[in-house]
CSV table of C-alpha atoms in Angstrom, one decimal:
chain,number,residue,atom,x,y,z
A,1,MET,CA,1.9,-12.5,35.4
A,2,GLY,CA,-0.6,-11.8,32.6
A,3,GLU,CA,-0.3,-12.5,28.9
A,4,ILE,CA,0.3,-9.8,26.4
A,5,THR,CA,-0.9,-10.4,22.9
A,6,ALA,CA,-0.2,-8.2,19.9
A,7,THR,CA,-1.3,-8.0,16.3
A,8,PHE,CA,0.8,-6.4,13.5
A,9,PRO,CA,-1.5,-6.1,10.5
A,10,SER,CA,-0.8,-4.4,7.1
A,11,SER,CA,-1.4,-0.6,7.5
A,12,ASP,CA,-4.1,-0.5,4.8
A,13,LYS,CA,-6.1,-3.1,6.8
A,14,TYR,CA,-5.7,-1.6,10.3
A,15,ASP,CA,-8.9,0.5,10.4
A,16,ASP,CA,-11.1,-2.4,9.2
A,17,LEU,CA,-9.6,-4.6,11.9
A,18,LEU,CA,-10.2,-2.0,14.6
A,19,ILE,CA,-13.9,-1.7,13.5
A,20,SER,CA,-14.2,-5.5,13.7
A,21,ALA,CA,-12.7,-5.6,17.1
A,22,LEU,CA,-14.9,-2.8,18.4
A,23,SER,CA,-18.0,-4.6,17.0
A,24,ALA,CA,-17.0,-7.8,18.8
A,25,GLY,CA,-16.3,-6.0,22.0
A,26,GLU,CA,-12.7,-6.9,21.9
A,27,LEU,CA,-10.9,-3.6,21.3
A,28,PRO,CA,-7.2,-3.9,22.2
A,29,ASN,CA,-6.1,-2.0,25.3
A,30,ILE,CA,-3.4,-0.3,23.3
A,31,ILE,CA,-3.9,0.8,19.7
A,32,ASN,CA,-2.3,3.1,17.1
A,33,LEU,CA,-4.3,6.3,16.9
A,34,GLY,CA,-1.7,8.7,15.4
A,35,TYR,CA,-1.6,12.5,15.1
A,36,GLY,CA,-4.2,14.4,13.1
A,37,ILE,CA,-7.8,13.6,12.2
A,38,ARG,CA,-7.2,10.4,10.3
A,39,ARG,CA,-8.7,8.3,13.1
A,40,GLN,CA,-10.8,11.0,14.7
A,41,ASP,CA,-13.7,8.5,15.1
A,42,TRP,CA,-11.6,6.7,17.6
A,43,TRP,CA,-10.9,9.6,19.9
A,44,GLN,CA,-14.1,8.8,21.9
A,45,TYR,CA,-12.7,5.4,22.8
A,46,CYS,CA,-9.3,6.5,24.1
A,47,GLU,CA,-8.0,7.6,27.5
A,48,ASP,CA,-6.4,10.9,28.4
A,49,LEU,CA,-2.7,10.1,28.9
A,50,SER,CA,-1.8,13.3,30.8
A,51,THR,CA,-2.4,11.4,34.0
A,52,GLY,CA,-1.2,7.9,35.0
A,53,CYS,CA,1.3,7.7,32.2
A,54,GLU,CA,4.8,8.6,33.4
A,55,ALA,CA,6.2,9.1,29.9
A,56,TYR,CA,3.8,12.1,29.5
A,57,ASN,CA,6.2,14.2,31.7
A,58,MET,CA,9.0,13.6,29.2
A,59,LEU,CA,7.2,15.0,26.1
A,60,THR,CA,7.9,18.3,24.5
A,61,ALA,CA,5.3,21.0,24.3
A,62,ASP,CA,4.9,20.3,20.6
A,63,GLN,CA,4.4,16.6,21.1
A,64,ILE,CA,1.7,17.3,23.7
A,65,ALA,CA,0.0,19.8,21.4
A,66,ASN,CA,0.1,17.3,18.5
A,67,GLY,CA,-1.3,14.5,20.6
A,68,THR,CA,-4.1,16.6,22.1
A,69,ASN,CA,-7.5,16.3,20.4
A,70,GLY,CA,-10.1,18.9,21.5
A,71,ASP,CA,-12.0,18.0,24.7
A,72,TYR,CA,-10.8,14.4,24.6
A,73,GLY,CA,-7.4,15.3,26.1
A,74,MET,CA,-3.9,14.1,25.2
A,75,LEU,CA,-4.6,10.8,23.5
A,76,VAL,CA,-1.5,10.1,21.4
A,77,MET,CA,1.8,9.0,22.9
A,78,PRO,CA,4.7,9.3,20.4
A,79,VAL,CA,6.9,6.2,20.4
A,80,TYR,CA,9.4,6.5,17.6
A,81,MET,CA,10.0,8.3,14.3
A,82,GLU,CA,10.4,7.2,10.7
A,83,GLY,CA,11.7,9.2,7.8
A,84,THR,CA,10.5,8.7,4.2
A,85,GLY,CA,12.0,9.9,0.9
A,86,ILE,CA,14.6,7.9,-1.1
A,87,LEU,CA,16.9,5.1,0.1
A,88,TYR,CA,20.1,5.2,-1.8
A,89,ASN,CA,22.7,2.5,-2.4
A,90,THR,CA,25.8,4.7,-2.0
A,91,ARG,CA,28.0,2.0,-3.5
A,92,ILE,CA,26.1,2.4,-6.8
A,93,LEU,CA,26.0,6.2,-6.3
A,94,GLU,CA,29.8,6.4,-6.2
A,95,GLU,CA,30.2,4.0,-9.1
A,96,ALA,CA,28.1,6.3,-11.2
A,97,GLY,CA,30.6,9.2,-10.3
A,98,TRP,CA,28.5,10.9,-7.6
A,99,ASP,CA,30.0,12.0,-4.3
A,100,HIS,CA,26.6,13.2,-2.8
A,101,THR,CA,23.0,12.3,-3.1
A,102,PRO,CA,20.9,14.4,-5.4
A,103,GLN,CA,19.5,17.4,-3.6
A,104,THR,CA,17.4,19.0,-6.4
A,105,ARG,CA,15.0,17.6,-9.1
A,106,ASP,CA,17.5,18.4,-11.8
A,107,GLU,CA,20.2,16.5,-10.0
A,108,LEU,CA,17.9,13.5,-9.5
A,109,LEU,CA,17.1,13.5,-13.2
A,110,GLN,CA,20.8,13.7,-14.1
A,111,TYR,CA,21.6,10.8,-11.7
A,112,CYS,CA,18.8,8.7,-13.4
A,113,LYS,CA,20.3,9.5,-16.8
A,114,ASP,CA,23.8,8.5,-15.6
A,115,LEU,CA,22.5,5.2,-14.2
A,116,ASP,CA,20.5,4.5,-17.3
A,117,ALA,CA,23.6,5.0,-19.5
A,118,LYS,CA,25.4,2.4,-17.4
A,119,GLY,CA,22.5,-0.1,-17.8
A,120,ILE,CA,21.5,0.3,-14.1
A,121,GLN,CA,17.9,0.4,-13.1
A,122,PRO,CA,17.5,3.8,-11.3
A,123,PHE,CA,14.7,2.9,-8.9
A,124,MET,CA,11.7,0.6,-8.2
A,125,LEU,CA,8.2,2.0,-7.7
A,126,PRO,CA,5.4,-0.1,-6.1
A,127,TRP,CA,2.6,1.7,-7.7
A,128,ALA,CA,0.1,-1.1,-7.1
A,129,GLU,CA,0.4,0.1,-3.4
A,130,VAL,CA,-1.4,3.3,-4.1
A,131,TYR,CA,-2.2,3.8,-0.4
A,132,LEU,CA,1.4,3.7,0.7
A,133,ASN,CA,3.3,5.2,-2.2
A,134,LEU,CA,1.3,7.4,-4.6
A,135,PHE,CA,-1.0,8.9,-2.0
A,136,ASN,CA,0.9,8.8,1.3
A,137,ASN,CA,4.7,8.5,1.0
A,138,VAL,CA,5.2,10.5,-2.2
A,139,GLY,CA,1.9,12.2,-3.1
A,140,ASN,CA,2.0,14.7,-0.3
A,141,TYR,CA,5.4,16.2,-0.9
A,142,TRP,CA,3.9,19.2,-2.6
A,143,LEU,CA,2.3,20.1,0.8
A,144,LEU,CA,5.3,19.1,2.9
A,145,ASN,CA,7.5,21.5,1.0
A,146,LYS,CA,5.4,24.5,1.8
A,147,PRO,CA,6.7,26.8,4.6
A,148,ASP,CA,4.1,25.5,7.2
A,149,GLY,CA,4.3,21.9,6.0
A,150,GLY,CA,1.1,22.4,4.1
A,151,LYS,CA,-1.4,22.9,6.9
A,152,GLU,CA,-2.8,26.2,5.7
A,153,THR,CA,-3.3,24.9,2.2
A,154,LEU,CA,-4.9,21.7,3.4
A,155,ALA,CA,-7.3,23.7,5.7
A,156,LYS,CA,-8.4,25.6,2.6
A,157,LEU,CA,-8.9,22.5,0.6
A,158,MET,CA,-10.9,20.9,3.4
A,159,ALA,CA,-13.0,24.0,3.5
A,160,GLY,CA,-13.8,23.6,-0.1
A,161,GLU,CA,-11.8,26.6,-1.3
A,162,ASP,CA,-10.3,26.6,-4.8
A,163,VAL,CA,-6.5,26.9,-4.2
A,164,ASP,CA,-5.7,27.0,-8.0
A,165,LEU,CA,-3.8,23.7,-8.1
A,166,ALA,CA,-2.9,24.2,-11.7
A,167,ASN,CA,-0.7,27.1,-10.7
A,168,ASP,CA,0.4,26.0,-7.3
A,169,PRO,CA,4.3,26.0,-7.4
A,170,GLU,CA,4.7,23.1,-5.1
A,171,MET,CA,2.1,20.9,-6.8
A,172,THR,CA,3.8,21.8,-10.1
A,173,GLU,CA,7.2,20.7,-8.8
A,174,LEU,CA,5.8,17.4,-7.6
A,175,LEU,CA,4.0,16.6,-10.9
A,176,ASP,CA,7.0,17.7,-12.9
A,177,THR,CA,9.0,15.1,-10.8
A,178,TYR,CA,6.5,12.4,-11.7
A,179,GLU,CA,6.4,13.2,-15.4
A,180,GLN,CA,10.1,14.0,-15.9
A,181,ILE,CA,11.7,11.4,-13.6
A,182,LEU,CA,9.5,8.9,-11.7
A,183,ILE,CA,7.4,7.8,-14.6
A,184,PRO,CA,10.1,7.6,-17.3
A,185,TYR,CA,12.7,5.9,-15.1
A,186,ALA,CA,10.4,3.5,-13.3
A,187,GLN,CA,10.7,-0.2,-13.9
A,188,GLU,CA,8.5,-1.8,-16.5
A,189,GLY,CA,5.1,-2.7,-15.0
A,190,ALA,CA,5.5,-0.3,-12.1
A,191,VAL,CA,1.7,0.3,-12.0
A,192,SER,CA,1.2,-3.3,-11.0
A,193,ALA,CA,4.3,-3.9,-8.8
A,194,ASP,CA,3.8,-4.5,-5.1
A,195,LYS,CA,6.0,-3.2,-2.4
A,196,TRP,CA,7.9,-6.4,-1.7
A,197,THR,CA,8.8,-6.8,-5.3
A,198,CYS,CA,10.4,-3.4,-5.2
A,199,ARG,CA,11.9,-3.7,-1.8
A,200,ASN,CA,13.5,-7.0,-2.6
A,201,ALA,CA,15.0,-5.7,-5.8
A,202,PHE,CA,16.7,-2.9,-3.8
A,203,PHE,CA,17.9,-5.2,-1.1
A,204,ALA,CA,19.4,-7.5,-3.8
A,205,GLU,CA,21.1,-4.3,-5.2
A,206,GLU,CA,19.3,-4.7,-8.6
A,207,CYS,CA,18.4,-0.9,-8.5
A,208,ALA,CA,20.1,2.1,-7.1
A,209,MET,CA,17.3,3.7,-5.2
A,210,LEU,CA,14.0,2.9,-3.5
A,211,VAL,CA,11.6,5.7,-3.7
A,212,GLY,CA,8.8,6.3,-1.2
A,213,GLU,CA,10.2,4.0,1.4
A,214,GLY,CA,12.2,4.9,4.5
A,215,SER,CA,14.3,4.3,7.6
A,216,TYR,CA,11.9,1.7,8.8
A,217,GLU,CA,13.4,-0.7,6.3
A,218,THR,CA,16.4,-1.4,8.6
A,219,PRO,CA,15.1,-4.8,9.8
A,220,ASN,CA,14.2,-5.9,6.3
A,221,ILE,CA,17.7,-4.9,5.0
A,222,GLN,CA,19.2,-6.7,8.0
A,223,ASN,CA,17.3,-9.9,7.0
A,224,ALA,CA,17.9,-9.7,3.3
A,225,ASN,CA,21.3,-8.2,2.8
A,226,PRO,CA,22.9,-6.9,6.1
A,227,ALA,CA,26.0,-5.7,4.2
A,228,LEU,CA,23.8,-3.1,2.5
A,229,LEU,CA,23.4,-1.3,5.9
A,230,ASP,CA,27.1,-0.2,5.6
A,231,TYR,CA,26.4,1.8,2.5
A,232,VAL,CA,22.7,2.7,2.4
A,233,LYS,CA,21.5,6.3,3.0
A,234,GLN,CA,18.2,7.8,3.8
A,235,ASP,CA,17.6,11.2,2.2
A,236,ILE,CA,14.9,13.5,0.9
A,237,LEU,CA,12.9,13.1,-2.3
A,238,PRO,CA,14.1,16.2,-4.1
A,239,VAL,CA,11.0,17.4,-6.0
A,240,SER,CA,12.1,21.1,-6.0
A,241,ASN,CA,15.1,22.7,-7.7
A,242,ASP,CA,15.5,24.8,-4.6
A,243,ALA,CA,17.5,22.4,-2.4
A,244,ALA,CA,16.7,24.3,0.8
A,245,LYS,CA,13.0,23.9,0.1
A,246,ASN,CA,13.0,20.1,0.0
A,247,LYS,CA,11.9,18.4,3.2
A,248,MET,CA,11.9,14.9,4.6
A,249,ALA,CA,8.5,13.4,5.5
A,250,ILE,CA,8.5,12.3,9.1
A,251,ALA,CA,6.0,9.8,10.5
A,252,THR,CA,5.6,9.6,14.2
A,253,ILE,CA,4.6,6.1,15.2
A,254,SER,CA,2.5,6.3,18.3
A,255,ALA,CA,0.2,4.4,20.7
A,256,SER,CA,-3.0,5.2,22.6
A,257,VAL,CA,-4.8,3.5,25.5
A,258,THR,CA,-8.5,2.6,25.0
A,259,LYS,CA,-11.2,3.0,27.6
A,260,ASN,CA,-12.2,0.0,29.7
A,261,ASP,CA,-14.7,-0.6,32.4
A,262,ASP,CA,-11.9,-2.1,34.5
A,263,PRO,CA,-9.8,0.7,35.8
A,264,ASN,CA,-7.0,-1.7,36.6
A,265,LYS,CA,-6.7,-2.6,32.9
A,266,VAL,CA,-6.5,1.1,32.0
A,267,ALA,CA,-3.8,1.7,34.6
A,268,CYS,CA,-1.8,-1.4,33.5
A,269,ALA,CA,-2.1,-0.3,29.8
A,270,LYS,CA,-0.8,3.2,30.7
A,271,ASP,CA,2.1,1.7,32.7
A,272,PHE,CA,3.0,-0.6,29.8
A,273,LEU,CA,2.7,2.2,27.2
A,274,SER,CA,5.0,4.3,29.3
A,275,TYR,CA,7.5,1.4,29.5
A,276,ILE,CA,7.6,0.9,25.7
A,277,VAL,CA,8.0,4.6,25.1
A,278,SER,CA,10.6,5.6,27.7
A,279,SER,CA,12.3,2.6,29.3
A,280,ASP,CA,16.0,1.8,28.6
A,281,ALA,CA,15.1,-1.7,27.4
A,282,ALA,CA,12.6,-0.3,25.0
A,283,ARG,CA,15.0,2.4,23.8
A,284,ILE,CA,17.6,-0.2,22.9
A,285,TRP,CA,15.1,-2.4,21.1
A,286,HIS,CA,13.6,0.5,19.1
A,287,GLN,CA,17.0,1.9,18.2
A,288,GLU,CA,19.2,-1.1,17.8
A,289,THR,CA,16.8,-3.9,16.7
A,290,MET,CA,14.2,-1.9,14.7
A,291,GLY,CA,16.6,0.9,13.7
A,292,SER,CA,14.3,3.8,14.6
A,293,PRO,CA,15.0,7.0,16.5
A,294,THR,CA,12.9,7.1,19.7
A,295,SER,CA,10.6,10.1,20.1
A,296,ILE,CA,11.5,11.0,23.6
A,297,GLN,CA,14.3,13.6,23.1
A,298,GLY,CA,15.8,13.0,26.5
A,299,LEU,CA,16.6,9.3,25.7
A,300,GLU,CA,20.2,8.4,24.9
A,301,VAL,CA,21.0,7.8,21.2
A,302,SER,CA,22.7,4.4,20.9
A,303,GLU,CA,26.0,4.1,19.1
A,304,ALA,CA,24.5,1.1,17.4
A,305,LEU,CA,21.7,3.1,15.8
A,306,PRO,CA,21.8,2.3,12.1
A,307,SER,CA,23.0,5.0,9.7
A,308,ILE,CA,19.6,5.6,8.0
A,309,ALA,CA,18.0,6.3,11.4
A,310,LYS,CA,20.9,8.8,12.1
A,311,ASP,CA,20.1,10.4,8.7
A,312,VAL,CA,16.5,11.1,10.0
A,313,ILE,CA,17.8,12.6,13.2
A,314,ASP,CA,20.2,14.8,11.2
A,315,MET,CA,17.4,16.0,9.0
A,316,CYS,CA,15.2,16.9,12.0
A,317,ALA,CA,18.1,18.6,13.7
A,318,ALA,CA,18.6,20.7,10.6
A,319,GLY,CA,14.9,21.7,10.6
A,320,ARG,CA,14.3,19.8,7.4
A,321,GLY,CA,12.0,17.1,8.8
A,322,VAL,CA,8.3,17.7,8.8
A,323,GLU,CA,5.4,15.6,10.0
A,324,ASN,CA,3.7,13.9,7.0
A,325,ILE,CA,0.5,15.8,6.4
A,326,PHE,CA,-1.2,12.6,5.3
A,327,VAL,CA,-2.3,12.1,8.9
A,328,TYR,CA,-4.2,15.4,8.8
A,329,MET,CA,-6.3,14.3,5.9
A,330,PRO,CA,-9.7,12.7,6.6
A,331,SER,CA,-9.7,9.0,6.1
A,332,SER,CA,-13.1,9.1,4.3
A,333,ILE,CA,-11.4,10.6,1.1
A,334,TYR,CA,-8.6,8.0,1.0
A,335,THR,CA,-10.1,5.6,-1.5
A,336,ASP,CA,-11.0,8.3,-4.1
A,337,MET,CA,-7.6,10.0,-3.7
A,338,GLN,CA,-5.8,6.7,-4.3
A,339,GLU,CA,-7.9,6.0,-7.4
A,340,ASN,CA,-7.1,9.5,-8.7
A,341,TRP,CA,-3.4,9.0,-8.2
A,342,ALA,CA,-3.5,5.6,-9.8
A,343,LYS,CA,-5.2,6.9,-12.9
A,344,TYR,CA,-2.7,9.7,-13.3
A,345,VAL,CA,0.5,7.6,-13.1
A,346,ALA,CA,-1.1,4.9,-15.3
A,347,GLY,CA,-1.8,7.5,-18.0
A,348,ALA,CA,-5.5,7.0,-17.8
A,349,GLN,CA,-6.0,10.8,-17.2
A,350,THR,CA,-4.1,14.0,-17.9
A,351,ARG,CA,-2.5,16.3,-15.4
A,352,GLU,CA,-5.4,18.7,-15.8
A,353,GLN,CA,-7.9,15.9,-15.1
A,354,PHE,CA,-6.0,14.8,-12.1
A,355,LEU,CA,-5.8,18.2,-10.6
A,356,GLU,CA,-9.5,18.9,-11.3
A,357,ARG,CA,-10.5,15.6,-9.6
A,358,TYR,CA,-8.1,16.3,-6.7
A,359,GLN,CA,-9.8,19.6,-6.0
A,360,GLN,CA,-13.3,18.1,-6.4
A,361,ILE,CA,-12.6,15.4,-3.8
A,362,PHE,CA,-11.9,18.0,-1.2
A,363,LYS,CA,-14.9,20.1,-2.3
A,364,ASP,CA,-17.1,17.1,-2.0
A,365,TYR,CA,-15.7,16.5,1.5
A,366,SER,CA,-16.5,20.1,2.5
A,367,GLU,CA,-20.1,19.6,1.4
A,368,GLY,CA,-20.5,16.5,3.5
A,369,ILE,CA,-20.7,14.0,0.6
A,370,TYR,CA,-18.2,11.8,2.4
A,371,GLY,CA,-20.3,11.7,5.6
């Protein structure tokens, strides 16, 4: 029996750790690659999973297509899903006189006004975490709410085309949400607040909502305030006043097998990956302990699946879940995009300046300035 070791770093440090491991000749046998081009530099180091990995035969055609990267083959095995938007404390929601979660921007604004009138902090925003919140979990909603999930618009941006961001209806809706709701009703010092300060305030029921976080918070809620799991709800971030237009951002958490000179290690890694994706023991652990819907559609859904994970399944079943387009953006632009978002919400630049810089970053990318 061999030993299995695992490392669970912060998401914003992961790529740096992979580079260090590669340089040291100690690349893990299983890594998180993910859909899209975000980690395209790692495709060359990963194995095709269409053979030797039993779980491949349980994937849908869309999952296979999403995980296939050019001539490198099917490299990405989906493990489980997470939904991101707003976590609501429905006990506070009902105390404020609401029998449903806000489904439009105007409703969200009214809910914040109602909470404010009662002396309740509407939500907490960890804007010091620009990678997670401003740029990733919230900042891409303008693209997600487009009919194709933003892929056509993103392709134009990456090609250096001017997409007239100042008049883009979805971008306008998102920035209106920031300026009318998220910025005015954020806690004092939001631009320097870290994610755990905000999470812990929500878990302690010191605010009504947690914006830019999602169903993956189940274990944290379980540890901090398990009673909250009985009245917490995962829902969309309603940036549009057309309720049907608002979508929930879905992140597929995945795994990939790296190449190795020892074919036995590759075979064992594929077998183990298949086990953690499709075995009954793994299904129960993902669903009941971690509180996340498993990606393999043929797997049974546990009766013990937490409510916020069921909310994600319901959104996907209703056709309102869309893969977060963040993963289809090149990682080389991340730092500049984060800085641009941070300056905007801190009031260091205007909406016009923000949009101009947003477009310029993609133009620079198309011209090869980012390498």
